[in-house]
Amino acid sequence: MAVPTNTPEPDSKGSMAKCLVWLPESSNYQDSVITSPIQEYAISPSIAPCGAIPQFGEATAPPAEVTSAKRPAPSPYIPPLAQRIKHMNTLTRRHLSSISDTRFLGRLTSSTMDPSGADRGFFQTPPTLPNQFHDDNSHKRCFKLFLPKSVASQTQDEAAALGQDVLSDQVFTWVSDAYRNLPHIKGSGRSSFGHQTGELVTGEGWRELQNMGISKGIVATGYDTPYGPFSRPLQFLRMHLWQPSSAVVTCPSAMQDGAACLLRRHLTSPSLSAKLTPDERRVYEDAYRRLTSRDPKVAWTSGQWMTERTGGSDVSLTETVATLPANPEFGLASQQGDIPLGPWSISGFKWFSSATDSKMTVLLARTSAGGLSAFIAPMRRHDPHATTMAGHTDPHGEKLNGVRISRLKHKFGTQSLPTAELVLEDMRGWLVGEEGKGIHEIGNILTITRVYSAVSAVSYVGRALAIAKAFARVREVGAGNRARVRLIHNPLHMRTLAKMTGEYRGLMMLSFYSAYILGVSEYPNSEYGDVAPALKALTPNANLALPLIRVLSQITKAYVCKPCVSLVFSCMEALGGVGYMDNEEQEYLNVSRIFRDVSVLPIWEGTTDVLSTDTIRALKHPKAGQQCLAALDDVIRKAAAFSGKTREGWDAVKEWESLRAKIVNTAQADLMGEARDLVWALGDILVSLLLHVDAASDGDMAAQEIFARFIEQKYHGVEKRKRQDTAAELRKDALIVYGTDDAGAAPPKL
């Protein structure tokens, strides 16, 4: 803090002397400077005798000699007075240095000003980014609500360690490298003699982050842990910590997870498993083992190729064709394990392929039987004629499996992620399920990737909010009358952060509720052990879990991803100009990168409008629609009945009954124009119930305040509470944002 260090000395003409005069508290301790021409009159020693330091709040009136229009004759005691003034300033500095509350010192200004420069002057103290496992109260509430105590106690130490690992210097160095050394095609795309090569090159940072995600079990946690339905919420709670530091390696992770889920279903379902040939079983088992491995040397990621030029999210006009030759050429996908190539030959063009560096893919193609079918195919195949670069025989050589990159996409965000247009020419693959049932098969993958999208979106908000909160602790701003306060004591800034935190909490609850329902749908008959009453109130009947997740994943992805973009932007704005910068030098503060990356989430895996119309179609389906409505009805009524105490004017069941009646009694075509509004109304009902159950589960004050503010904002029948004084409202906002109403020392009086 600035402390007056100057002593009263003559100016260049030897004619001026200055001293600091303290004003009373009502004047906000403004410092004033009395300037007197020493050659004309002398300042009376009564202003400040040696050793008498005016106290804060003590009025110090200027002497009559100063205020009088008549200036006295020069005093013969000028040298002693100058010494006294100098001594007084010395004592003042000592007094100021003993003040523990340094906020007051920020109000003092030296009477002389030194110019700033590139290496001198004021430098903002960088914020410290805490471990979100400990600091993010929304994450902590979800960890508590969606995991039984036994699972939480067994996993919390490892999750906390992950939260610290993702903030390491090494990880942020890899992130910077992944965005600096972007994916590209090696050379010109052809060899020196004109042969097609098209080798994809990714940066070291991208590869290391992929290996880290695999070794940390970002996907494997959903498959190799003994927690049954709670494996999924645990998996996504861990991913929430990892996502903002991952440089989007979670995109191939999502499709890796979806492919693993697809293969597990065909391997474990008695009716589906019985249809597999020995070769199909061997291929499926090998791929599943790799997709769920924690060993980067063994593990595979997967692509998901559906989008073509004809329709974007609408795959009905797919032009890629799969044929089954009468005598397909024998070949190996992998020499290790003697894994054969699939019998189907697939050719066509895929417009968007994220995770282009994956080891396998799931894709759609049209067959002669009609309709679309699902296939899996390795990206590479064994090449018995392979040679080294120098021309020597390579017995373990590989080549691309009938796929080549037409061009890489240049994108607004997710630039570290290799996204390409792909040409398929005799790509060998395996049919998954029945011909013509590809949409049904791919739907299982979409359910998972949409949950990934929602959790990714809230994880970006969580990191951006963590940065904004840390910045507010160290950044000072003007508060009027030359006062300075930290942003945590600025009522408007804290109200803004509190609104953002409240919205984030609701989106978190819905995202992790979807993750939990995904787990329940995979383990519908599991024993729930020490599940808390709050979670039991959110758990559907076993036969309703699958129809619930089918519609819930669409609602959640639409409702969550879009507002997360504006929330991250608001966090960027909360940092001012620093937030707008690409802070590669301090990658942990790079909110602008987070903003670019979060912006894709309302678009891929179905845009907001596509998901909204799909939700209406699902609810209006002649058979499955009734199951989806019954599942929603089940969980809404259970959650609303949890804890008898509710706010007057809020009735979630009544809101749901009105919405359900409209959906049931209105023609599908007439609902399409309102699809977004209907999805948002349903999302509001679900979020209000989740916030209600969370707040009622333990009476947490911040949770209750967030719930109250949400329903006041969403439902006009809820009476608005009267605002308290500024100090009380500031404490409430601090409680929401930081989890304590004493986020920093009390602000000074303004």
XYZ file of C-alpha atoms in Angstrom:
750
model
C 0.000 0.000 0.000
C 1.101 3.544 -0.617
C 2.645 5.284 2.386
C 3.723 8.955 2.299
C 7.493 8.861 2.181
C 8.245 12.412 1.206
C 9.434 14.935 3.763
C 8.696 18.629 3.592
C 11.438 20.069 1.470
C 11.718 23.252 -0.527
C 10.782 23.039 -4.168
C 13.213 23.972 -6.890
C 12.906 27.609 -5.848
C 13.286 26.807 -2.176
C 9.963 28.459 -1.421
C 7.403 25.748 -0.665
C 6.803 23.358 2.241
C 4.117 20.664 2.500
C 2.523 18.755 5.352
C -0.203 16.121 5.653
C -3.414 17.128 7.407
C -5.817 14.392 8.568
C -9.508 15.128 8.135
C -12.304 13.620 10.235
C -14.014 10.323 9.409
C -16.921 12.076 7.756
C -14.458 13.253 5.137
C -13.318 9.679 4.490
C -9.814 10.410 5.728
C -8.923 12.315 2.626
C -5.419 13.592 2.667
C -4.923 17.288 2.035
C -1.830 19.259 1.424
C -1.332 22.782 2.778
C 1.082 24.724 0.702
C 2.630 27.834 2.158
C 5.213 30.239 0.795
C 7.751 30.083 3.609
C 9.300 33.405 2.637
C 5.973 35.137 3.288
C 4.737 33.462 6.462
C 5.477 30.476 8.694
C 3.127 27.625 9.615
C 2.474 27.778 13.325
C 4.021 24.953 15.368
C 0.581 24.534 16.950
C -0.490 22.577 13.875
C 1.347 19.489 15.061
C 3.814 19.639 17.929
C 6.553 17.047 17.795
C 5.215 13.651 18.851
C 1.529 14.659 18.594
C 0.172 12.606 15.731
C -3.457 13.355 14.905
C -5.608 10.217 15.258
C -8.042 8.966 12.612
C -11.358 10.720 13.124
C -9.729 13.555 15.100
C -10.407 16.944 13.567
C -7.329 19.076 13.012
C -8.349 22.628 12.312
C -5.984 24.813 10.341
C -4.485 27.667 12.396
C -5.721 31.178 12.103
C -2.458 32.203 10.518
C -3.214 29.969 7.536
C -6.827 30.977 7.055
C -6.325 34.656 7.637
C -6.204 36.836 4.607
C -3.460 38.846 6.279
C -0.164 37.045 6.063
C 2.248 37.600 8.971
C 5.848 38.561 8.655
C 8.386 35.821 8.041
C 9.130 33.830 11.181
C 12.706 33.549 12.404
C 11.983 29.908 13.362
C 11.794 28.463 9.838
C 14.590 25.844 10.180
C 13.225 24.390 13.460
C 9.712 24.268 11.981
C 10.892 22.426 8.896
C 12.618 19.947 11.145
C 9.456 19.571 13.221
C 7.378 18.927 10.135
C 9.910 16.405 8.928
C 9.837 14.712 12.324
C 6.028 14.700 12.318
C 5.959 12.952 8.943
C 8.427 10.368 10.185
C 6.199 9.614 13.167
C 3.171 9.513 10.875
C 4.839 6.915 8.688
C 5.654 4.826 11.736
C 2.059 5.106 12.899
C 0.722 4.041 9.512
C 3.075 1.079 9.349
C 1.589 -0.221 12.597
C -1.968 -0.222 11.238
C -3.044 -3.805 10.563
C -5.995 -2.928 8.338
C -4.112 -1.891 5.237
C -7.279 -1.051 3.318
C -7.106 2.439 4.805
C -3.586 2.902 3.549
C -4.779 2.489 -0.020
C -6.519 5.838 0.382
C -3.323 7.731 1.042
C -1.439 9.269 -1.810
C 2.098 10.474 -1.851
C 2.437 14.176 -2.401
C 4.990 13.423 -5.073
C 4.351 11.026 -7.979
C 6.889 8.785 -9.655
C 6.141 7.714 -13.229
C 5.282 4.068 -13.834
C 7.076 1.939 -16.369
C 7.140 -1.540 -17.834
C 8.991 -2.810 -14.782
C 7.926 -0.390 -12.050
C 4.724 0.980 -10.646
C 1.593 -0.960 -9.714
C 1.348 -4.664 -10.568
C -1.836 -6.604 -9.839
C -1.329 -9.497 -7.460
C -2.210 -12.644 -9.449
C -5.153 -14.587 -8.010
C -4.606 -18.013 -6.506
C -6.794 -20.666 -8.122
C -7.913 -23.137 -5.449
C -8.635 -26.841 -5.795
C -12.261 -26.913 -6.938
C -12.951 -30.139 -5.079
C -12.600 -28.126 -1.876
C -13.624 -24.667 -3.120
C -16.572 -25.249 -5.479
C -19.619 -25.526 -3.244
C -21.869 -26.596 -6.119
C -19.539 -29.508 -6.837
C -19.482 -30.381 -3.139
C -23.283 -30.342 -2.945
C -23.537 -32.677 -5.960
C -20.867 -34.966 -4.506
C -22.917 -35.168 -1.311
C -26.336 -35.551 -2.956
C -25.642 -38.075 -5.715
C -23.216 -40.405 -3.913
C -23.961 -42.511 -0.834
C -21.754 -41.793 2.166
C -19.914 -45.082 1.741
C -18.972 -44.308 -1.869
C -18.102 -40.692 -1.083
C -15.820 -41.660 1.799
C -13.983 -44.211 -0.352
C -13.440 -41.871 -3.292
C -13.120 -38.340 -1.915
C -9.353 -38.432 -1.310
C -8.624 -39.576 -4.849
C -11.025 -37.005 -6.292
C -9.380 -34.257 -4.233
C -5.965 -35.351 -5.509
C -7.265 -35.185 -9.085
C -8.549 -31.674 -8.400
C -5.023 -30.663 -7.438
C -3.305 -32.543 -10.268
C -5.297 -30.710 -12.950
C -3.922 -27.384 -11.648
C -0.267 -28.391 -11.934
C 2.240 -26.388 -13.965
C 2.868 -29.450 -16.124
C -0.790 -29.765 -17.079
C -1.107 -26.093 -17.988
C 2.109 -26.352 -20.015
C 0.546 -29.206 -21.969
C -2.649 -27.189 -22.446
C -0.709 -24.244 -23.865
C 1.216 -26.572 -26.160
C -1.975 -28.237 -27.401
C -3.352 -24.854 -28.494
C -0.050 -23.585 -29.862
C 0.934 -26.692 -31.863
C -2.370 -27.388 -33.570
C -3.229 -30.588 -35.462
C -2.047 -30.543 -39.063
C -1.337 -32.745 -42.060
C 2.318 -33.703 -42.321
C 4.018 -32.054 -45.264
C 1.945 -31.577 -48.404
C -0.189 -34.680 -47.886
C 1.741 -36.629 -50.503
C 5.099 -38.366 -50.579
C 8.078 -37.102 -52.555
C 6.973 -39.334 -55.428
C 3.326 -38.350 -55.337
C 1.724 -41.083 -53.262
C -1.117 -40.112 -50.934
C 0.042 -39.928 -47.310
C -2.189 -37.583 -45.304
C -0.574 -38.351 -41.965
C -2.185 -36.450 -39.079
C 0.203 -34.771 -36.645
C -0.885 -33.717 -33.153
C 1.132 -31.798 -30.579
C 2.924 -33.229 -27.576
C 0.580 -31.431 -25.186
C -2.485 -33.020 -26.790
C -0.959 -36.501 -26.649
C 0.180 -36.134 -23.037
C -3.226 -34.877 -21.928
C -4.898 -37.818 -23.659
C -2.583 -40.185 -21.831
C -3.309 -38.449 -18.536
C -7.062 -38.676 -19.030
C -6.786 -42.377 -19.827
C -4.519 -43.145 -16.868
C -6.792 -41.187 -14.507
C -9.714 -43.337 -15.618
C -11.922 -40.544 -16.936
C -13.791 -43.171 -18.978
C -12.781 -46.327 -17.107
C -14.350 -45.145 -13.836
C -17.757 -45.736 -15.384
C -16.880 -49.391 -16.044
C -14.232 -50.835 -13.722
C -15.368 -49.530 -10.325
C -17.569 -51.551 -7.933
C -20.119 -48.819 -7.288
C -22.903 -49.926 -9.634
C -25.290 -47.056 -10.464
C -23.046 -44.614 -8.600
C -20.114 -45.250 -10.938
C -21.617 -42.781 -13.403
C -22.098 -39.792 -11.051
C -18.627 -40.472 -9.614
C -17.175 -40.609 -13.126
C -18.713 -37.296 -14.139
C -17.901 -35.570 -10.836
C -14.254 -36.432 -11.518
C -14.565 -35.325 -15.134
C -15.943 -31.973 -13.947
C -12.546 -31.271 -12.363
C -10.610 -32.508 -15.399
C -12.504 -30.990 -18.328
C -11.267 -27.345 -18.164
C -7.640 -28.533 -18.010
C -8.001 -31.208 -20.696
C -7.685 -29.170 -23.919
C -10.855 -31.024 -25.033
C -9.382 -34.537 -25.040
C -12.706 -35.328 -23.369
C -14.369 -35.160 -26.800
C -12.790 -38.437 -27.939
C -13.324 -39.680 -24.371
C -17.076 -39.145 -24.750
C -17.211 -41.154 -27.962
C -14.882 -43.759 -26.449
C -17.385 -44.099 -23.599
C -20.309 -44.315 -25.999
C -18.629 -47.027 -28.056
C -17.765 -48.984 -24.897
C -21.377 -48.788 -23.735
C -22.601 -49.982 -27.136
C -20.269 -52.998 -27.168
C -20.949 -53.865 -23.520
C -24.648 -54.030 -24.284
C -24.087 -56.519 -27.114
C -21.652 -58.586 -25.053
C -23.712 -58.782 -21.852
C -27.318 -58.864 -23.053
C -28.229 -62.564 -23.359
C -30.417 -62.036 -26.421
C -27.861 -59.887 -28.250
C -24.796 -61.863 -27.201
C -26.324 -65.076 -28.528
C -26.363 -63.601 -32.041
C -22.609 -62.884 -32.176
C -20.339 -65.052 -34.295
C -17.017 -66.164 -32.754
C -15.143 -63.567 -34.818
C -17.592 -60.819 -33.857
C -17.281 -61.734 -30.194
C -13.471 -61.657 -30.395
C -13.509 -58.268 -32.127
C -16.041 -56.807 -29.685
C -14.182 -58.089 -26.624
C -10.836 -56.777 -27.853
C -12.282 -53.347 -28.632
C -14.182 -53.178 -25.316
C -11.032 -54.087 -23.378
C -9.147 -51.261 -25.050
C -11.945 -48.708 -24.724
C -12.126 -49.230 -20.951
C -8.393 -49.557 -20.245
C -6.398 -47.216 -17.980
C -3.147 -48.053 -19.777
C -2.332 -45.435 -22.458
C -0.336 -48.070 -24.375
C -3.399 -50.299 -24.630
C -6.354 -47.909 -24.565
C -8.302 -46.722 -27.588
C -10.361 -43.636 -28.116
C -13.177 -43.707 -30.643
C -14.675 -41.538 -33.315
C -18.376 -41.112 -34.007
C -19.002 -40.442 -37.684
C -22.564 -39.573 -38.561
C -22.636 -36.018 -39.914
C -22.665 -35.616 -43.697
C -23.163 -32.681 -46.042
C -26.797 -33.562 -46.645
C -28.248 -33.005 -43.222
C -26.024 -32.095 -40.299
C -27.827 -33.501 -37.266
C -30.433 -35.061 -39.577
C -28.821 -38.340 -40.637
C -31.778 -39.594 -42.685
C -30.127 -38.527 -45.958
C -26.812 -40.295 -45.276
C -24.950 -41.028 -48.523
C -22.282 -43.371 -47.129
C -22.888 -46.928 -48.363
C -21.895 -50.292 -46.887
C -21.801 -53.440 -49.013
C -21.110 -57.063 -48.153
C -18.890 -58.604 -50.867
C -19.465 -62.249 -51.649
C -15.806 -63.085 -51.039
C -14.265 -60.302 -48.952
C -10.489 -60.109 -48.931
C -9.073 -61.555 -45.726
C -7.071 -59.176 -43.607
C -6.125 -58.388 -40.056
C -7.106 -55.304 -38.170
C -4.360 -56.097 -35.683
C -1.582 -58.651 -35.975
C -1.372 -58.695 -32.195
C -4.247 -60.865 -31.037
C -4.995 -61.998 -34.595
C -8.003 -59.640 -34.832
C -9.677 -59.954 -38.270
C -10.972 -57.147 -40.436
C -14.720 -56.820 -40.784
C -16.459 -58.266 -43.853
C -18.335 -55.066 -44.749
C -16.876 -52.549 -47.208
C -17.849 -48.961 -46.403
C -17.419 -46.014 -48.786
C -18.608 -42.427 -48.611
C -17.795 -39.011 -47.212
C -18.089 -37.759 -43.625
C -18.420 -33.991 -43.210
C -17.424 -33.699 -39.548
C -15.245 -36.193 -37.712
C -13.980 -35.095 -34.349
C -11.369 -37.299 -32.684
C -9.739 -37.935 -36.044
C -6.714 -39.397 -34.239
C -8.818 -42.135 -32.609
C -8.045 -45.835 -33.018
C -11.564 -46.884 -34.037
C -14.893 -45.389 -34.945
C -18.627 -45.988 -34.855
C -20.387 -44.840 -38.013
C -23.639 -44.969 -39.935
C -24.021 -46.229 -43.493
C -26.838 -47.237 -45.800
C -27.178 -50.892 -46.836
C -29.187 -52.680 -49.525
C -31.720 -53.768 -46.904
C -32.795 -50.156 -46.564
C -32.467 -47.724 -43.735
C -29.312 -46.910 -41.828
C -27.087 -49.429 -40.092
C -24.390 -48.996 -37.455
C -20.832 -50.229 -37.904
C -17.578 -50.294 -35.979
C -14.253 -50.132 -37.776
C -10.585 -49.770 -36.809
C -8.783 -46.713 -38.102
C -5.774 -48.799 -39.132
C -5.167 -52.303 -40.419
C -2.169 -54.585 -40.590
C -0.099 -54.067 -43.762
C 1.945 -57.162 -44.725
C 3.731 -55.119 -47.404
C 4.738 -52.257 -45.125
C 8.244 -50.855 -45.187
C 10.135 -48.442 -43.006
C 10.823 -44.913 -44.205
C 14.184 -46.139 -45.481
C 12.556 -48.916 -47.520
C 13.134 -51.946 -45.289
C 10.459 -54.535 -44.533
C 8.385 -53.787 -41.442
C 6.629 -56.968 -40.246
C 4.494 -54.999 -37.789
C 3.577 -52.202 -40.167
C 0.119 -50.691 -40.468
C -1.799 -48.510 -42.878
C -5.039 -46.557 -42.727
C -8.133 -48.700 -43.061
C -9.592 -47.192 -46.224
C -9.857 -43.671 -44.797
C -8.061 -40.473 -45.708
C -8.323 -36.876 -44.580
C -9.763 -34.540 -47.190
C -9.033 -31.483 -45.064
C -8.915 -30.373 -41.446
C -11.561 -27.987 -40.140
C -10.611 -24.531 -38.858
C -12.881 -23.678 -35.937
C -13.751 -20.838 -33.580
C -12.897 -22.996 -30.572
C -11.754 -26.527 -29.677
C -8.776 -25.825 -31.916
C -6.619 -28.446 -30.207
C -9.124 -31.118 -31.270
C -8.445 -32.606 -34.738
C -11.693 -32.321 -36.700
C -11.681 -33.336 -40.349
C -13.584 -34.161 -43.501
C -12.965 -37.807 -44.315
C -13.078 -39.823 -47.514
C -13.955 -43.490 -46.992
C -12.909 -45.939 -49.708
C -13.381 -49.618 -48.894
C -13.154 -49.126 -45.150
C -13.566 -52.570 -43.609
C -15.933 -52.802 -40.651
C -18.363 -54.883 -38.611
C -22.138 -54.519 -38.498
C -23.477 -53.760 -35.007
C -26.971 -55.093 -34.382
C -29.444 -55.594 -37.189
C -29.421 -53.982 -40.610
C -31.614 -50.917 -40.747
C -31.534 -50.423 -36.957
C -28.558 -48.064 -36.896
C -30.482 -45.116 -35.425
C -31.520 -47.264 -32.477
C -27.937 -48.436 -31.906
C -26.446 -44.979 -32.209
C -29.060 -43.597 -29.817
C -27.313 -45.304 -26.907
C -24.117 -43.440 -27.774
C -25.933 -40.119 -28.129
C -27.425 -40.485 -24.657
C -23.930 -40.712 -23.182
C -22.324 -38.013 -25.313
C -25.145 -35.603 -24.453
C -24.516 -36.130 -20.748
C -20.839 -35.471 -21.487
C -21.800 -32.237 -23.238
C -23.850 -30.994 -20.287
C -21.188 -31.875 -17.718
C -18.498 -30.320 -19.917
C -20.522 -27.106 -20.122
C -20.982 -26.762 -16.354
C -17.355 -27.711 -15.767
C -16.245 -24.794 -17.932
C -18.535 -22.500 -15.933
C -17.153 -23.915 -12.703
C -13.569 -23.142 -13.702
C -14.438 -19.701 -15.075
C -16.334 -18.865 -11.878
C -13.415 -20.095 -9.788
C -11.142 -17.686 -11.646
C -13.611 -14.803 -11.248
C -13.977 -15.530 -7.521
C -10.217 -15.697 -7.021
C -9.803 -12.434 -8.924
C -12.423 -10.713 -6.762
C -10.374 -11.530 -3.666
C -7.332 -9.582 -4.856
C -8.629 -6.881 -7.191
C -9.301 -3.419 -5.742
C -11.582 -0.856 -7.342
C -12.586 2.690 -6.578
C -15.458 3.123 -4.143
C -15.887 6.890 -4.282
C -14.154 9.670 -2.365
C -10.790 8.154 -3.253
C -11.591 5.000 -1.282
C -10.490 1.581 -2.548
C -12.211 -1.747 -1.869
C -11.687 -5.268 -3.070
C -14.322 -6.648 -5.408
C -15.544 -9.044 -2.719
C -16.760 -5.944 -0.839
C -18.386 -4.351 -3.878
C -22.155 -4.948 -3.515
C -22.940 -4.894 -7.236
C -20.070 -7.185 -8.193
C -20.996 -9.668 -5.494
C -24.659 -9.588 -6.497
C -23.581 -10.377 -10.072
C -21.394 -13.281 -8.938
C -24.210 -14.554 -6.701
C -26.680 -14.596 -9.616
C -24.165 -16.465 -11.751
C -23.424 -18.924 -8.943
C -27.123 -19.574 -8.360
C -27.726 -20.296 -12.031
C -24.632 -22.499 -12.118
C -25.905 -24.462 -9.108
C -29.172 -25.292 -10.851
C -27.419 -26.371 -14.048
C -25.008 -28.494 -12.019
C -27.867 -30.240 -10.259
C -29.615 -31.102 -13.525
C -26.399 -32.283 -15.213
C -25.392 -34.607 -12.395
C -28.940 -35.813 -11.930
C -28.757 -36.957 -15.555
C -25.454 -38.697 -14.797
C -27.090 -40.441 -11.844
C -30.113 -41.549 -13.881
C -27.712 -42.860 -16.548
C -26.143 -45.038 -13.857
C -29.521 -46.213 -12.584
C -30.574 -47.142 -16.134
C -27.446 -49.305 -16.469
C -27.984 -50.995 -13.081
C -31.776 -50.909 -12.623
C -31.904 -53.790 -10.139
C -28.987 -52.826 -7.909
C -29.275 -52.545 -4.163
C -28.964 -48.927 -3.106
C -27.405 -49.473 0.322
C -26.929 -46.328 2.392
C -28.619 -43.968 -0.050
C -29.840 -40.823 1.684
C -33.576 -40.037 1.723
C -32.961 -37.053 -0.569
C -31.524 -39.264 -3.316
C -34.268 -41.851 -2.862
C -36.757 -39.061 -3.557
C -35.022 -38.485 -6.909
C -34.753 -42.136 -7.950
C -37.316 -43.481 -10.456
C -38.853 -46.909 -10.353
C -36.491 -49.441 -11.930
C -38.649 -49.983 -15.028
C -38.798 -46.230 -15.690
C -35.065 -45.433 -15.534
C -34.364 -46.192 -19.206
C -37.228 -44.116 -20.681
C -36.341 -41.339 -18.245
C -32.691 -41.071 -19.320
C -33.681 -41.135 -22.995
C -35.712 -37.950 -22.661
C -33.742 -36.448 -19.776
C -30.452 -36.459 -21.702
C -32.063 -34.370 -24.458
C -33.690 -31.931 -22.035
C -30.504 -31.563 -20.005
C -28.217 -31.022 -22.970
C -30.501 -28.330 -24.417
C -31.312 -26.610 -21.112
C -27.745 -26.619 -19.747
C -25.352 -25.984 -22.620
C -26.802 -22.788 -24.056
C -26.835 -20.658 -20.852
C -23.358 -21.914 -19.969
C -21.939 -19.953 -22.903
C -23.256 -16.652 -21.540
C -22.193 -17.584 -18.002
C -18.600 -18.142 -19.107
C -18.712 -14.857 -21.004
C -19.910 -13.117 -17.830
C -16.950 -14.596 -15.960
C -14.656 -13.270 -18.664
C -16.292 -9.864 -18.280
C -15.801 -10.037 -14.492
C -12.037 -9.906 -15.087
C -12.248 -6.880 -17.359
C -9.614 -6.618 -20.058
C -7.512 -9.369 -18.506
C -10.358 -11.809 -19.076
C -10.484 -10.961 -22.780
C -6.799 -11.763 -23.264
C -5.397 -15.121 -24.323
C -3.435 -15.570 -21.127
C -1.032 -18.215 -22.370
C 1.631 -16.886 -20.001
C -0.702 -17.726 -17.116
C -2.801 -20.465 -18.689
C -4.805 -21.059 -15.522
C -6.429 -17.626 -16.064
C -7.287 -18.192 -19.729
C -11.052 -17.619 -19.611
C -11.096 -16.571 -23.270
C -9.973 -20.066 -24.271
C -12.689 -21.554 -22.070
C -15.253 -19.283 -23.745
C -14.261 -20.398 -27.235
C -14.380 -24.053 -26.245
C -17.693 -23.915 -24.361
C -19.342 -22.261 -27.363
C -19.451 -25.526 -29.311
C -21.500 -27.378 -26.717
C -24.950 -26.012 -27.696
C -24.121 -27.081 -31.270
C -22.612 -30.555 -31.390
C -24.550 -33.669 -30.391
C -27.680 -31.789 -31.480
C -28.390 -28.064 -31.482
C -30.859 -26.540 -29.056
C -33.681 -26.573 -31.611
C -32.909 -30.123 -32.740
C -32.963 -31.381 -29.160
C -36.146 -29.460 -28.390
C -38.000 -30.965 -31.340
C -36.574 -34.421 -30.548
C -37.917 -34.068 -27.003
C -41.412 -33.332 -28.287
C -41.217 -36.287 -30.682
C -40.099 -38.547 -27.830
C -42.940 -37.422 -25.569
C -45.506 -37.759 -28.375
C -44.314 -41.183 -29.537
C -47.299 -43.580 -29.596
C -45.671 -46.124 -27.270
C -42.390 -44.828 -25.838
C -43.906 -41.400 -25.211
C -46.227 -42.754 -22.526
C -43.259 -44.369 -20.782
C -41.295 -41.104 -20.846
C -44.233 -39.144 -19.453
C -44.769 -41.763 -16.754
C -41.086 -41.592 -15.783
C -41.170 -37.803 -15.497
C -44.407 -37.973 -13.536
C -42.863 -40.482 -11.128
C -39.764 -38.474 -10.215
C -41.535 -35.095 -10.154
C -44.135 -36.292 -7.648
C -41.548 -38.042 -5.475
C -39.255 -35.017 -5.368
C -42.099 -32.599 -4.653
C -43.199 -34.748 -1.702
C -39.747 -34.628 -0.103
C -39.937 -32.474 3.039
C -43.306 -30.938 3.779
C -42.031 -27.352 3.900
C -42.298 -25.432 0.601
C -42.549 -21.818 -0.492
C -46.015 -20.363 -0.909
C -46.831 -19.854 -4.568
C -44.540 -22.631 -5.811
C -46.203 -25.892 -6.811
C -44.023 -28.021 -9.096
C -46.625 -30.763 -9.436
C -49.266 -28.277 -10.562
C -46.830 -26.775 -13.087
C -46.050 -30.260 -14.389
C -49.691 -31.286 -14.670
C -50.440 -28.185 -16.709
C -47.443 -28.784 -18.971
C -48.229 -32.469 -19.373
C -51.836 -31.746 -20.311
C -50.664 -29.384 -23.024
C -48.238 -31.957 -24.433
C -50.794 -34.768 -24.379
C -53.743 -32.786 -25.738
C -51.986 -30.807 -28.478
C -51.032 -32.196 -31.865
C -47.324 -32.757 -32.379
C -47.180 -30.374 -35.337
C -48.737 -27.614 -33.233
C -46.199 -28.130 -30.440
C -43.114 -27.790 -32.626
C -43.145 -24.002 -32.740
C -43.154 -23.949 -28.941
C -40.678 -26.793 -28.481
C -37.996 -24.628 -26.903
C -40.418 -23.013 -24.475
C -41.781 -26.403 -23.458
C -38.304 -27.838 -22.871
C -37.354 -24.796 -20.799
C -40.546 -25.042 -18.757
C -39.803 -28.690 -18.059
C -36.189 -27.859 -17.243
C -37.333 -25.167 -14.791
C -39.578 -27.682 -13.026
C -36.779 -30.233 -12.704
C -34.205 -27.689 -11.516
C -36.586 -26.197 -8.960
C -37.230 -29.676 -7.555
C -33.540 -30.557 -7.449
C -32.738 -27.308 -5.634
C -35.655 -27.937 -3.272
C -34.499 -31.457 -2.399
C -30.900 -30.327 -1.993
C -31.819 -27.437 0.313
C -34.252 -29.523 2.350
C -31.775 -32.386 2.743
C -29.738 -30.589 5.413
C -31.078 -27.036 5.750
C -27.948 -25.462 4.286
C -28.474 -21.683 4.300
C -26.796 -21.015 0.956
C -28.758 -23.837 -0.697
C -32.007 -22.446 0.714
C -31.174 -18.955 -0.538
C -30.332 -20.248 -4.019
C -33.588 -22.217 -4.168
C -35.626 -19.215 -2.996
C -34.060 -16.892 -5.560
C -34.579 -19.412 -8.368
C -38.314 -19.898 -7.827
C -38.816 -16.156 -7.289
C -37.238 -15.551 -10.674
C -39.050 -18.352 -12.533
C -42.536 -18.336 -11.014
C -44.584 -15.157 -10.766
C -46.863 -16.592 -8.092
C -44.010 -16.712 -5.602
C -43.947 -13.551 -3.529
C -40.681 -11.652 -3.706
C -38.897 -11.282 -0.409
C -38.104 -7.826 0.862
C -34.532 -6.752 0.384
C -32.497 -6.100 3.502
C -29.870 -3.418 3.931
C -26.765 -3.472 1.761
C -24.553 -5.107 4.382
C -27.022 -7.956 4.976
C -27.517 -8.581 1.256
C -23.748 -8.539 0.757
C -23.370 -11.229 3.401
C -26.015 -13.374 1.679
C -24.311 -12.982 -1.682
C -20.940 -13.873 -0.158
C -22.526 -16.967 1.379
C -23.765 -18.078 -2.044
C -20.528 -17.304 -3.879
C -17.917 -18.392 -1.339
C -19.850 -20.586 1.054
C -19.261 -18.165 3.908
C -20.672 -14.747 4.735
C -17.183 -13.647 5.774
C -15.361 -14.172 2.487
C -12.959 -11.380 3.394
C -12.448 -8.924 6.191
C -15.254 -6.433 6.702
C -15.182 -3.589 4.197
C -14.310 -0.090 5.377
C -17.015 2.464 5.987
C -17.718 4.455 2.852
